[in-house]
Amino acid sequence: MPLDDKILDLEERMKKLFLGGGEKAIAKQKSSGKLTARERIVAILDEGSFHEYDIFVEHSCNDFGMQGKEFAGDGVIIGTGTVHGKPIAIFAQDFTVAGGSLGFMHASKITKIMDYALNMKIPLIGINNSGGARIQEGVNALAGYGEIFYRNTLASGVIPQISVILVPCA
């Protein structure tokens, strides 16, 4: 495949991922007066400062009909940016993707940005909007919560942790 075609393919894949759960799910979110996860991040950060990580991460579950299902970014957006010129780490669960449900890879993305914030000694902002554990992933999803909570305790008193809890949220 020529380089130009590869670049076009990459741009198309990214455009699809930026739509989260799709135009219909976004319209439903907007009709409820809510911002999308990406809009929430951009609203908090300095203009043009957001750097997203792991946009292409997908779930790896093959149980209960999950094989072949695509969840953009596995339902969570992570990255870094600035607020008033100061660096921060941030994540936002995307309710338009499987109700923001947390699976193993979703949790892995959150713990990755938590580890980064702790290592760099910068504040962490978490925007939570989730229906809870992804039931199809069972124990792995619950283990993901355990990893997140463990990192909360490691970061406690070391870096500022700001949690925004949005309805619904488990």
Short mmCIF file of C-alpha atoms in Angstrom, two decimals:
data_model
loop_
_atom_site.label_atom_id
_atom_site.label_comp_id
_atom_site.label_asym_id
_atom_site.label_seq_id
_atom_site.Cartn_x
_atom_site.Cartn_y
_atom_site.Cartn_z
CA MET A 1 0.00 0.00 0.00
CA PRO A 2 1.51 3.39 -0.98
CA LEU A 3 2.30 5.85 1.82
CA ASP A 4 -0.43 8.30 0.75
CA ASP A 5 -3.03 5.51 1.01
CA LYS A 6 -1.73 4.55 4.46
CA ILE A 7 -2.03 8.15 5.63
CA LEU A 8 -5.59 8.38 4.28
CA ASP A 9 -6.45 5.08 5.99
CA LEU A 10 -5.03 6.38 9.29
CA GLU A 11 -7.00 9.63 9.00
CA GLU A 12 -10.22 7.71 8.29
CA ARG A 13 -9.67 5.39 11.26
CA MET A 14 -9.01 8.38 13.54
CA LYS A 15 -12.08 10.24 12.27
CA LYS A 16 -14.20 7.19 13.14
CA LEU A 17 -12.62 6.91 16.61
CA PHE A 18 -13.23 10.61 17.30
CA LEU A 19 -16.95 9.85 16.92
CA GLY A 20 -16.85 7.55 19.96
CA GLY A 21 -20.02 5.49 19.94
CA GLY A 22 -21.18 7.09 16.69
CA GLU A 23 -23.29 10.01 15.55
CA LYS A 24 -26.54 8.57 16.92
CA ALA A 25 -25.05 8.09 20.42
CA ILE A 26 -23.54 11.58 20.32
CA ALA A 27 -26.90 13.07 19.31
CA LYS A 28 -28.55 11.29 22.24
CA GLN A 29 -25.89 12.67 24.61
CA LYS A 30 -26.38 16.19 23.21
CA SER A 31 -30.18 15.97 23.43
CA SER A 32 -29.75 15.33 27.17
CA GLY A 33 -27.76 18.57 27.43
CA LYS A 34 -24.48 16.73 27.99
CA LEU A 35 -21.06 17.22 26.42
CA THR A 36 -19.16 14.33 24.91
CA ALA A 37 -16.10 13.01 26.74
CA ARG A 38 -13.80 14.72 24.24
CA GLU A 39 -15.69 18.03 24.60
CA ARG A 40 -15.42 17.80 28.38
CA ILE A 41 -11.65 17.40 28.16
CA VAL A 42 -11.27 20.29 25.72
CA ALA A 43 -13.47 22.52 27.91
CA ILE A 44 -11.13 22.03 30.88
CA LEU A 45 -7.77 22.32 29.15
CA ASP A 46 -5.98 25.25 27.60
CA GLU A 47 -6.85 25.57 23.92
CA GLY A 48 -4.85 23.24 21.70
CA SER A 49 -2.94 21.64 24.58
CA PHE A 50 -4.52 18.16 24.62
CA HIS A 51 -2.32 15.24 23.59
CA GLU A 52 -4.29 11.99 23.45
CA TYR A 53 -2.68 8.64 24.24
CA ASP A 54 -3.68 5.14 23.13
CA ILE A 55 -6.49 6.16 20.78
CA PHE A 56 -6.36 2.78 19.00
CA VAL A 57 -6.72 0.58 22.10
CA GLU A 58 -9.54 -1.95 21.81
CA HIS A 59 -10.98 -4.54 24.18
CA SER A 60 -9.67 -8.08 23.88
CA CYS A 61 -12.71 -9.93 25.23
CA ASN A 62 -14.04 -12.85 23.20
CA ASP A 63 -16.74 -14.02 25.63
CA PHE A 64 -20.50 -13.47 25.49
CA GLY A 65 -20.57 -12.24 21.89
CA MET A 66 -17.89 -9.57 22.34
CA GLN A 67 -15.70 -10.78 19.49
CA GLY A 68 -16.08 -8.44 16.54
CA LYS A 69 -17.62 -5.64 18.61
CA GLU A 70 -15.71 -2.40 18.29
CA PHE A 71 -15.57 0.08 21.15
CA ALA A 72 -13.76 3.25 20.11
CA GLY A 73 -10.75 3.68 22.40
CA ASP A 74 -12.43 1.05 24.60
CA GLY A 75 -14.71 3.77 25.96
CA VAL A 76 -12.17 6.08 27.62
CA ILE A 77 -10.04 8.98 26.43
CA ILE A 78 -6.70 9.63 28.16
CA GLY A 79 -3.95 12.16 27.68
CA THR A 80 -2.14 15.22 28.90
CA GLY A 81 -2.56 18.93 28.50
CA THR A 82 -2.29 22.17 30.39
CA VAL A 83 -4.55 24.27 32.61
CA HIS A 84 -3.39 27.88 32.88
CA GLY A 85 -0.10 26.71 31.38
CA LYS A 86 0.51 24.04 34.03
CA PRO A 87 0.74 20.37 32.96
CA ILE A 88 -1.97 17.89 33.96
CA ALA A 89 -3.00 14.34 33.14
CA ILE A 90 -6.64 13.65 32.34
CA PHE A 91 -9.08 10.90 31.45
CA ALA A 92 -12.76 10.91 30.54
CA GLN A 93 -15.03 7.92 30.27
CA ASP A 94 -17.07 8.05 27.07
CA PHE A 95 -20.71 7.24 27.79
CA THR A 96 -21.42 7.04 24.04
CA VAL A 97 -19.25 3.90 23.89
CA ALA A 98 -20.96 0.97 25.65
CA GLY A 99 -22.31 3.31 28.34
CA GLY A 100 -18.76 4.15 29.44
CA SER A 101 -18.54 0.65 30.91
CA LEU A 102 -15.18 -0.36 32.29
CA GLY A 103 -13.39 -3.37 30.87
CA PHE A 104 -9.81 -4.55 31.31
CA MET A 105 -8.28 -2.42 28.52
CA HIS A 106 -10.38 0.59 29.58
CA ALA A 107 -8.94 0.25 33.09
CA SER A 108 -5.45 -0.26 31.66
CA LYS A 109 -5.69 3.07 29.86
CA ILE A 110 -6.81 4.84 33.04
CA THR A 111 -4.04 3.26 35.12
CA LYS A 112 -1.51 4.21 32.44
CA ILE A 113 -2.37 7.91 32.73
CA MET A 114 -2.52 7.62 36.53
CA ASP A 115 0.98 6.11 36.55
CA TYR A 116 2.19 8.90 34.27
CA ALA A 117 0.72 11.61 36.51
CA LEU A 118 2.28 10.05 39.60
CA ASN A 119 5.66 9.60 37.93
CA MET A 120 5.69 13.18 36.62
CA LYS A 121 4.19 14.57 39.87
CA ILE A 122 1.41 16.39 38.02
CA PRO A 123 -2.30 16.68 38.90
CA LEU A 124 -4.75 14.10 37.60
CA ILE A 125 -8.31 14.89 36.55
CA GLY A 126 -10.72 11.98 36.09
CA ILE A 127 -14.08 12.58 34.43
CA ASN A 128 -16.25 9.61 35.36
CA ASN A 129 -19.40 8.80 33.39
CA SER A 130 -19.89 5.05 33.45
CA GLY A 131 -22.50 2.39 33.92
CA GLY A 132 -19.94 0.36 35.87
CA ALA A 133 -18.04 -2.82 35.12
CA ARG A 134 -18.49 -4.37 31.69
CA ILE A 135 -20.30 -7.52 32.71
CA GLN A 136 -19.06 -9.49 29.70
CA GLU A 137 -15.51 -9.15 31.02
CA GLY A 138 -16.43 -10.34 34.52
CA VAL A 139 -13.54 -10.67 36.94
CA ASN A 140 -11.13 -8.85 34.59
CA ALA A 141 -13.28 -5.72 34.71
CA LEU A 142 -13.44 -5.90 38.50
CA ALA A 143 -9.66 -6.39 38.64
CA GLY A 144 -9.41 -3.20 36.57
CA TYR A 145 -11.24 -1.30 39.30
CA GLY A 146 -8.85 -2.77 41.84
CA GLU A 147 -5.88 -1.46 39.85
CA ILE A 148 -7.44 2.02 39.65
CA PHE A 149 -8.22 2.13 43.37
CA TYR A 150 -4.73 0.90 44.22
CA ARG A 151 -3.24 3.78 42.25
CA ASN A 152 -5.60 6.21 43.98
CA THR A 153 -4.04 5.17 47.27
CA LEU A 154 -0.50 5.45 45.88
CA ALA A 155 -1.22 8.97 44.63
CA SER A 156 -3.04 10.09 47.78
CA GLY A 157 -1.11 12.95 49.36
CA VAL A 158 1.45 12.90 46.55
CA ILE A 159 -0.40 14.54 43.64
CA PRO A 160 -3.74 16.34 43.41
CA GLN A 161 -6.48 13.98 42.21
CA ILE A 162 -9.68 15.59 41.02
CA SER A 163 -12.65 13.37 40.24
CA VAL A 164 -15.68 14.66 38.39
CA ILE A 165 -18.57 12.27 38.84
CA LEU A 166 -21.30 12.63 36.21
CA VAL A 167 -24.68 10.96 36.16
CA PRO A 168 -25.05 8.07 35.60
CA CYS A 169 -21.96 6.71 37.20
CA ALA A 170 -21.29 3.48 39.02
#
